[in-house]
PDB file of C-alpha atoms in Angstrom:
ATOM      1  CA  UNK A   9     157.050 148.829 140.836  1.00  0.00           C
ATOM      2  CA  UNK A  10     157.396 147.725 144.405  1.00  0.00           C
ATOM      3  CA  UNK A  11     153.559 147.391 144.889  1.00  0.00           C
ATOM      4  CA  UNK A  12     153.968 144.765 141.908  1.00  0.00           C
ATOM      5  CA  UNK A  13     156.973 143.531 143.470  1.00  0.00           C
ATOM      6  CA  UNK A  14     155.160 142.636 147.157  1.00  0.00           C
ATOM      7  CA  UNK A  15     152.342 141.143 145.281  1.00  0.00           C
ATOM      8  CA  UNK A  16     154.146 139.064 143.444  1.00  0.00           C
ATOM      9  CA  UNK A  17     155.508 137.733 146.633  1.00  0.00           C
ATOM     10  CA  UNK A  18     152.349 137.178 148.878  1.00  0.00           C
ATOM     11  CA  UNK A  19     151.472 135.159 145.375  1.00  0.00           C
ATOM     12  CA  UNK A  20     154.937 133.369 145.565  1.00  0.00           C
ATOM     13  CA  UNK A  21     154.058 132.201 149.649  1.00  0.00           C
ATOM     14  CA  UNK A  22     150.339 131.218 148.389  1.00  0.00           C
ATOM     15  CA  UNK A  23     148.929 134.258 149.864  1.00  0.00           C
ATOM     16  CA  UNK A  24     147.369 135.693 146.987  1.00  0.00           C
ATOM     17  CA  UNK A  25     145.704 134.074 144.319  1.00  0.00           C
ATOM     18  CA  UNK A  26     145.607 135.327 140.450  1.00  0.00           C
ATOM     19  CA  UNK A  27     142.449 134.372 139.741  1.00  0.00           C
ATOM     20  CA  UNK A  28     140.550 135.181 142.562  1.00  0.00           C
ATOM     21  CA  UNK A  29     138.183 138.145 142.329  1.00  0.00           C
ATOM     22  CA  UNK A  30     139.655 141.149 144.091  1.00  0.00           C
ATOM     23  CA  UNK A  31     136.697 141.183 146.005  1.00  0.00           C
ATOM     24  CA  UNK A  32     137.500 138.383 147.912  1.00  0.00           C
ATOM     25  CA  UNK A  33     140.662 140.811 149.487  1.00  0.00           C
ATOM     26  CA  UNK A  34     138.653 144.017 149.139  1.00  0.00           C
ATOM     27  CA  UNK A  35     134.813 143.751 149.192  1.00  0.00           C
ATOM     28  CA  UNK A  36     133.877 146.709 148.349  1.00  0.00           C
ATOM     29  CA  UNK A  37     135.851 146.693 145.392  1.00  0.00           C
ATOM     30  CA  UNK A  38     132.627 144.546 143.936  1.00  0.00           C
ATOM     31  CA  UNK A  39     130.174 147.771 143.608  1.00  0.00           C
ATOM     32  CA  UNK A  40     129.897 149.030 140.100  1.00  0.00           C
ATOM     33  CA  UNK A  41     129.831 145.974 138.641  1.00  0.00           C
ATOM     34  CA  UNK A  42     133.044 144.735 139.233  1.00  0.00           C
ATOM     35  CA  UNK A  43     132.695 141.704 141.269  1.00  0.00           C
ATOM     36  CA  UNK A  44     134.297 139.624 138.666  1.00  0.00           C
ATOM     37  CA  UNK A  45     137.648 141.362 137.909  1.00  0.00           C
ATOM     38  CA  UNK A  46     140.163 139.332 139.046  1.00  0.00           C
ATOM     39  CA  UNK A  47     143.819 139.674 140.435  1.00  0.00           C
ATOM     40  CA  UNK A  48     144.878 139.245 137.506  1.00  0.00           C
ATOM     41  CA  UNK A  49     143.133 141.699 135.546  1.00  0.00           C
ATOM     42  CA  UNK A  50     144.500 144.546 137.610  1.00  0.00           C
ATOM     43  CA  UNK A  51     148.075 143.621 136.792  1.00  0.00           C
ATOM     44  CA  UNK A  52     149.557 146.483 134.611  1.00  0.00           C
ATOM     45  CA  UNK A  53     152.056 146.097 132.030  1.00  0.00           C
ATOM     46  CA  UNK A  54     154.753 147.993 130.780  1.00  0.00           C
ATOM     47  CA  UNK A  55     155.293 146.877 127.185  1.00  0.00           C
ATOM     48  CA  UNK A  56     153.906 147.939 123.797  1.00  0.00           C
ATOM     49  CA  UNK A  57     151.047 146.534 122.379  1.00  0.00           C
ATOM     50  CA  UNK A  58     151.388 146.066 118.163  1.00  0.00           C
ATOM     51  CA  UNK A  59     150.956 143.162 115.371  1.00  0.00           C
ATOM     52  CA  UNK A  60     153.201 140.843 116.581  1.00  0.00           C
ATOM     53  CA  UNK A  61     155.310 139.995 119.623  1.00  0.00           C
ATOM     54  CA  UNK A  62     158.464 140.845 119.957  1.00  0.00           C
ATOM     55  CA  UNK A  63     160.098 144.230 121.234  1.00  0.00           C
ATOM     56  CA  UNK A  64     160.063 148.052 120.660  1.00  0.00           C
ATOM     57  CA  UNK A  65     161.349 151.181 121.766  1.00  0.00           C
ATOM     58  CA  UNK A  66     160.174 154.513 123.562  1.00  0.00           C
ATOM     59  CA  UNK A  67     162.129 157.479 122.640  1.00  0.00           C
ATOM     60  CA  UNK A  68     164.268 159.480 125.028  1.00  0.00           C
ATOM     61  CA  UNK A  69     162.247 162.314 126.849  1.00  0.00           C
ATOM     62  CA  UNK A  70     163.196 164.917 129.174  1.00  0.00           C
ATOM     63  CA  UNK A  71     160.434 165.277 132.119  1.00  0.00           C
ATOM     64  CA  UNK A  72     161.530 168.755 132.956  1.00  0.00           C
ATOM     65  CA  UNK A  73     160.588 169.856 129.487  1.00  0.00           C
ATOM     66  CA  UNK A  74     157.510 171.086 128.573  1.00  0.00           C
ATOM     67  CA  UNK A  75     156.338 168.536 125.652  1.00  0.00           C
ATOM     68  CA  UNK A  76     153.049 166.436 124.358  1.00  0.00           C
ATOM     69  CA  UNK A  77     154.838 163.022 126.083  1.00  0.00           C
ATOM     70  CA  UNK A  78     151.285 161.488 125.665  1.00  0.00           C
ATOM     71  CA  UNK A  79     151.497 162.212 121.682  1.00  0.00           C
ATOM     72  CA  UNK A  80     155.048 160.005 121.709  1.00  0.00           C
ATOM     73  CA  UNK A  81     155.305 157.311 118.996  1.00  0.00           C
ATOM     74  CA  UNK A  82     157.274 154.378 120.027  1.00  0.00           C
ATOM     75  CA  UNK A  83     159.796 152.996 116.863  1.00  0.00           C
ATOM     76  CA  UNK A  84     161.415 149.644 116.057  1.00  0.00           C
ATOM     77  CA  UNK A  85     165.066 150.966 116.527  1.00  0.00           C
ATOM     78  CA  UNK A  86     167.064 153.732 117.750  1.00  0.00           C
ATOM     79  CA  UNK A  87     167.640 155.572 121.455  1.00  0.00           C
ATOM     80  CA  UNK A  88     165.777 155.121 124.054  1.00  0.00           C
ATOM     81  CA  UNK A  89     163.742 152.466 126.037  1.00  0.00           C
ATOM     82  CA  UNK A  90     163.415 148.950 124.944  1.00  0.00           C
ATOM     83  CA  UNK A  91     160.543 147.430 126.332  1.00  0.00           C
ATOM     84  CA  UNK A  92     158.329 144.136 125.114  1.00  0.00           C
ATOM     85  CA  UNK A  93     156.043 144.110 122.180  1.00  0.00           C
ATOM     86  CA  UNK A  94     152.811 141.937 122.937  1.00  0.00           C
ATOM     87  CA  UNK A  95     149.504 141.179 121.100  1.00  0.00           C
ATOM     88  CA  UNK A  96     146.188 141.220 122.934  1.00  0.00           C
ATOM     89  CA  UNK A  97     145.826 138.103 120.964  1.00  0.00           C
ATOM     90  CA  UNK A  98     148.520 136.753 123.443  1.00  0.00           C
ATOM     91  CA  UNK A  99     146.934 138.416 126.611  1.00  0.00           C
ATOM     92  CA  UNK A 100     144.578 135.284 127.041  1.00  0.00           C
ATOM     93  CA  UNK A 101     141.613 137.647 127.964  1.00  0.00           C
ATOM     94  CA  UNK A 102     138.700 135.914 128.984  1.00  0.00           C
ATOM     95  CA  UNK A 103     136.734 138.474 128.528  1.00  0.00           C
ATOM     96  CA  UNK A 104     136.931 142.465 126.680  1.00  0.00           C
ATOM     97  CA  UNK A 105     133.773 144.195 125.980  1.00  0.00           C
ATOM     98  CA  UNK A 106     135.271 147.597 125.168  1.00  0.00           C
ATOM     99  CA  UNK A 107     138.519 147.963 123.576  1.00  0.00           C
ATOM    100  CA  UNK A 108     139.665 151.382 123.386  1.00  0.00           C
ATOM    101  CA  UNK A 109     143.521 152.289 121.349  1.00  0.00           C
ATOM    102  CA  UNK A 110     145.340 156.310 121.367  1.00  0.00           C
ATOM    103  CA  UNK A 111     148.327 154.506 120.216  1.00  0.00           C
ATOM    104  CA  UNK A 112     150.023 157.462 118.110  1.00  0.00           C
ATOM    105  CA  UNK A 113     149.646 156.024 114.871  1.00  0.00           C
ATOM    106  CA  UNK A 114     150.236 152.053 116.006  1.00  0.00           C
ATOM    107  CA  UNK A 115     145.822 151.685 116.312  1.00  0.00           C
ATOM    108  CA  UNK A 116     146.297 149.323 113.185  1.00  0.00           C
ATOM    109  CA  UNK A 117     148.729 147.237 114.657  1.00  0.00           C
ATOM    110  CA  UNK A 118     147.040 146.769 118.077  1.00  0.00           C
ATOM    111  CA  UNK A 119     143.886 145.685 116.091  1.00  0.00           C
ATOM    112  CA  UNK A 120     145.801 143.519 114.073  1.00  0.00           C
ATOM    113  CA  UNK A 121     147.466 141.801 116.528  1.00  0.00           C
ATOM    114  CA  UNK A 122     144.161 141.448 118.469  1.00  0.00           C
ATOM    115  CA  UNK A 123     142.062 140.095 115.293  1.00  0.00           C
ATOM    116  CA  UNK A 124     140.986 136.797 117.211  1.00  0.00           C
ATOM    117  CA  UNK A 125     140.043 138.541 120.408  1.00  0.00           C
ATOM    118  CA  UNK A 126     137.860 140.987 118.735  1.00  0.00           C
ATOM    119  CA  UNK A 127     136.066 138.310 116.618  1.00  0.00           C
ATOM    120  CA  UNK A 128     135.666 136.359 119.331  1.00  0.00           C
ATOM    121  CA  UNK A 129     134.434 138.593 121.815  1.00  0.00           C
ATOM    122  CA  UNK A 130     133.029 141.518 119.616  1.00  0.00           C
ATOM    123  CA  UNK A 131     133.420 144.558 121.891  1.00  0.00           C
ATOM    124  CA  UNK A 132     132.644 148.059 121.189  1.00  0.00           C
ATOM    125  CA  UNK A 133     135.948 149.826 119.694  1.00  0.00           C
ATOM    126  CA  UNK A 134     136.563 153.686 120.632  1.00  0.00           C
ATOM    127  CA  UNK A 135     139.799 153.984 118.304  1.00  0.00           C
ATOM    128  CA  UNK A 136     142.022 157.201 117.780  1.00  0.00           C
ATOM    129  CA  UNK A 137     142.363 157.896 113.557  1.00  0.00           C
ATOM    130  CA  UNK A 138     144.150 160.892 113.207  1.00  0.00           C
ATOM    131  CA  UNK A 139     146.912 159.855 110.679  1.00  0.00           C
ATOM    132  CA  UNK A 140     145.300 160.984 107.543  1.00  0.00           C
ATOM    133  CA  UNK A 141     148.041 158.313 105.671  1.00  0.00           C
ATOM    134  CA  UNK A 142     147.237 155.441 108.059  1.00  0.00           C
ATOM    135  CA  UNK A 143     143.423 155.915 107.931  1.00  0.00           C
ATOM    136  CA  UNK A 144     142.527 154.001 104.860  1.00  0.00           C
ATOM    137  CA  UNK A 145     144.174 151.050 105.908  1.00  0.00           C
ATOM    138  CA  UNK A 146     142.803 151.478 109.050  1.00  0.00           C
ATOM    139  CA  UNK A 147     139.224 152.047 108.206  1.00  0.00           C
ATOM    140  CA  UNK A 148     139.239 149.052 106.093  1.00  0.00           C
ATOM    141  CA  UNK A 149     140.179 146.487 108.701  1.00  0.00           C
ATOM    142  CA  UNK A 150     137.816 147.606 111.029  1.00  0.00           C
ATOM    143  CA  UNK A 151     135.478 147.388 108.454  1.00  0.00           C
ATOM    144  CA  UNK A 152     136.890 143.536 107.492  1.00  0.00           C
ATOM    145  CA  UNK A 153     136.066 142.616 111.596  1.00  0.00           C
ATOM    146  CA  UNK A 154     132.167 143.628 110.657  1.00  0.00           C
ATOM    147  CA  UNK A 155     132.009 146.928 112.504  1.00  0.00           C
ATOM    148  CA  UNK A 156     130.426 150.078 111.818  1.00  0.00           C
ATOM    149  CA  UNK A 157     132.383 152.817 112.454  1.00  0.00           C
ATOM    150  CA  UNK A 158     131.246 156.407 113.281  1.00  0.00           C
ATOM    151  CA  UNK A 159     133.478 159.567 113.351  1.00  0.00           C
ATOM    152  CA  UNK A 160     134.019 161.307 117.183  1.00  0.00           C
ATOM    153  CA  UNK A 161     135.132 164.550 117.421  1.00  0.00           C
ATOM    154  CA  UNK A 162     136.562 166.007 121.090  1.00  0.00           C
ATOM    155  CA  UNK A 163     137.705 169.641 121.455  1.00  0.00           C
ATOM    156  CA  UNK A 164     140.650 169.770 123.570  1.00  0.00           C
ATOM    157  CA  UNK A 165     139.364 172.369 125.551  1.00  0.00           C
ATOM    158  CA  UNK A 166     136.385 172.120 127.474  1.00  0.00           C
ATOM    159  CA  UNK A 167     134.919 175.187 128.946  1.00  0.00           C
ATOM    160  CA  UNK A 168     133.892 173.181 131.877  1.00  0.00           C
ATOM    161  CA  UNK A 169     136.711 171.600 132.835  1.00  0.00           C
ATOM    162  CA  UNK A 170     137.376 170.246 136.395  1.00  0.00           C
ATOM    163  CA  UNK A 171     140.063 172.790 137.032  1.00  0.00           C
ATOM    164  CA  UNK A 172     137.994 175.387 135.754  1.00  0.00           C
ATOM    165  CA  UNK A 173     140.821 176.905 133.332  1.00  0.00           C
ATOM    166  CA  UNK A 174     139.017 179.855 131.347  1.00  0.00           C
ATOM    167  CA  UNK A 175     142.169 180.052 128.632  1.00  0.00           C
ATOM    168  CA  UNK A 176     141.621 178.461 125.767  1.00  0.00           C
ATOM    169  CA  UNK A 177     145.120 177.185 124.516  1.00  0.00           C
ATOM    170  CA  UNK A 178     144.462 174.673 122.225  1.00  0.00           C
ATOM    171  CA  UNK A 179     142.614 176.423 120.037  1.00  0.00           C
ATOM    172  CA  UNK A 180     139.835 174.440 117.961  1.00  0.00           C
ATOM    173  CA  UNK A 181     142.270 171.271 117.968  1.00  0.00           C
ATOM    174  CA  UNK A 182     140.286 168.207 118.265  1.00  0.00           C
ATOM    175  CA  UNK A 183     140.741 164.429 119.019  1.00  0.00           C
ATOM    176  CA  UNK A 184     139.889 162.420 116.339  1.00  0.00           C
ATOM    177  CA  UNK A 185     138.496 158.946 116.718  1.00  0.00           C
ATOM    178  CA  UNK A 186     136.182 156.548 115.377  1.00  0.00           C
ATOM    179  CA  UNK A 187     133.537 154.611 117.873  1.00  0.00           C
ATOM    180  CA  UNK A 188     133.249 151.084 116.255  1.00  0.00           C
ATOM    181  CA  UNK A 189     130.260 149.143 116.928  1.00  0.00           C
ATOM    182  CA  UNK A 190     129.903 145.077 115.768  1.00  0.00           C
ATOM    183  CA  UNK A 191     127.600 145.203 112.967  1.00  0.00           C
ATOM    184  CA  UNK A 192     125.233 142.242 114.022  1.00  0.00           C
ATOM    185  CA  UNK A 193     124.176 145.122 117.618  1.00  0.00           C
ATOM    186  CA  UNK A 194     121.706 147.033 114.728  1.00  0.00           C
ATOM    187  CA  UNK A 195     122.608 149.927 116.496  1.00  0.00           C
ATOM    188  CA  UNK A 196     121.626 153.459 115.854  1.00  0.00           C
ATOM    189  CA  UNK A 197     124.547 156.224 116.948  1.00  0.00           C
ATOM    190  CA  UNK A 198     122.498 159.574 117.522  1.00  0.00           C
ATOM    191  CA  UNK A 199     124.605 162.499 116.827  1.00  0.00           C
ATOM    192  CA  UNK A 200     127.581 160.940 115.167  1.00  0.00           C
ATOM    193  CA  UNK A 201     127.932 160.700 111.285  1.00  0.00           C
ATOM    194  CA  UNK A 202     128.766 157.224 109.790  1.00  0.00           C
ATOM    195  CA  UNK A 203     131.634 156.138 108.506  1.00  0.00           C
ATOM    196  CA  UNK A 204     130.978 156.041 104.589  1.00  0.00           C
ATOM    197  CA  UNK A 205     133.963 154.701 103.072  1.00  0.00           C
ATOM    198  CA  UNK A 206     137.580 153.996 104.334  1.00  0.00           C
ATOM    199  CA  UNK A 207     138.764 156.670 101.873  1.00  0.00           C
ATOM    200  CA  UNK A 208     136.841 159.389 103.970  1.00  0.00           C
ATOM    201  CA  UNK A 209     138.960 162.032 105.390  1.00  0.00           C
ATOM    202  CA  UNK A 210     138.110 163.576 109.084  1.00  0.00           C
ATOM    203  CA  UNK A 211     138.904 166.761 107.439  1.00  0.00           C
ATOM    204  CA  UNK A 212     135.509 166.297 105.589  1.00  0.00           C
ATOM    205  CA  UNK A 213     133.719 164.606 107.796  1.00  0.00           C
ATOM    206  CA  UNK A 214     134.181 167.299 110.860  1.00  0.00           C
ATOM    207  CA  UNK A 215     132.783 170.227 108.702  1.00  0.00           C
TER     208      UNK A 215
END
């Protein structure tokens, strides 16, 4: 907060500008590709991302507890946090060529309320679908933005993890998600199976 604070002055006094590359303040920055992110693009936000704009709220949670807070659904009402609601429709991106959503059961929503972007701009989708009663629905609009979608499955535990933890604690859990790739790419996905039908369960598909 008080790095976005100070920037937001220097930008005040003229001293910064938006939509400059940041490689005009920090050159190396550039490497990697990036010499065209701007300022701008590097500005985070603290809001929720759905259909339309408006607000939302994030539940009350207890840091010194030992919980899943990255597994936390936000809701329309009740205690806790109210913070915007915004569309990536209404982000005015200029450019997006991946687009990926873990939203806890709001993917639908973000992809709804970024319809125009993705049409426009037709980026390669990695998209979290583990809400065996949303998944039709979400299937099928993915489908409607001419994708093909392909199943991704990512055990929790990896033996050869950076901290090199040898206790397995998650058990076979898996993330479930679907990589999405614009229709008109003709693309072949090695290794993954297709998405058949928006009726398919990940149950099936993971066996």
């Amino acid at each position: 907060i008080v790095m976005s604070i100070a920037a937001w002055i220097v930008i005040d006094r003229g001293l910064l500008d938006l939509d400059a590359p940041v490689a005009r303040y920090w050159p190396e920055f550039a490497q990697g590709g990036k010499a065209a992110v701007t300022v701008r693009d590097v500005f985070t936000h603290q809001a929720g991302v759905g259909a339309a704009i408006g607000s939302i709220t994030v539940p009350p949670v207890n840091p010194a507890s030992v919980d899943n807070f990255g597994g936390i659904s936000l809701q329309i009402s009740g205690p806790g946090d109210v913070v915007p609601l915004v569309t990536l429709d209404g982000l005015g991106l200029r450019r997006c060529d991946f687009l990926k959503a873990d939203v806890e059961g709001m993917e639908f929503d973000v992809l709804l309320g970024g319809e125009a972007l993705i049409r426009r701009f037709r980026p390669v989708m990695f998209i979290e679908n583990d809400r065996e009663d949303k998944s039709e629905e979400l299937l099928e609009f993915i489908a409607s933005l001419g994708y093909v979608a392909y199943w991704h499955f990512a055990r929790l535990f990896n033996p050869v993890n950076f901290a090199g933890e040898t206790e397995n604690v998650f058990g076979n859990i898996a993330s479930v998600n679907v990589l999405c790739i614009p229709a008109e790419a003709n693309s072949r996905i090695e290794g993954l199976r297709r998405v058949e039908s928006s009726r398919e369960s990940w149950r099936i598909a993971m066996k």
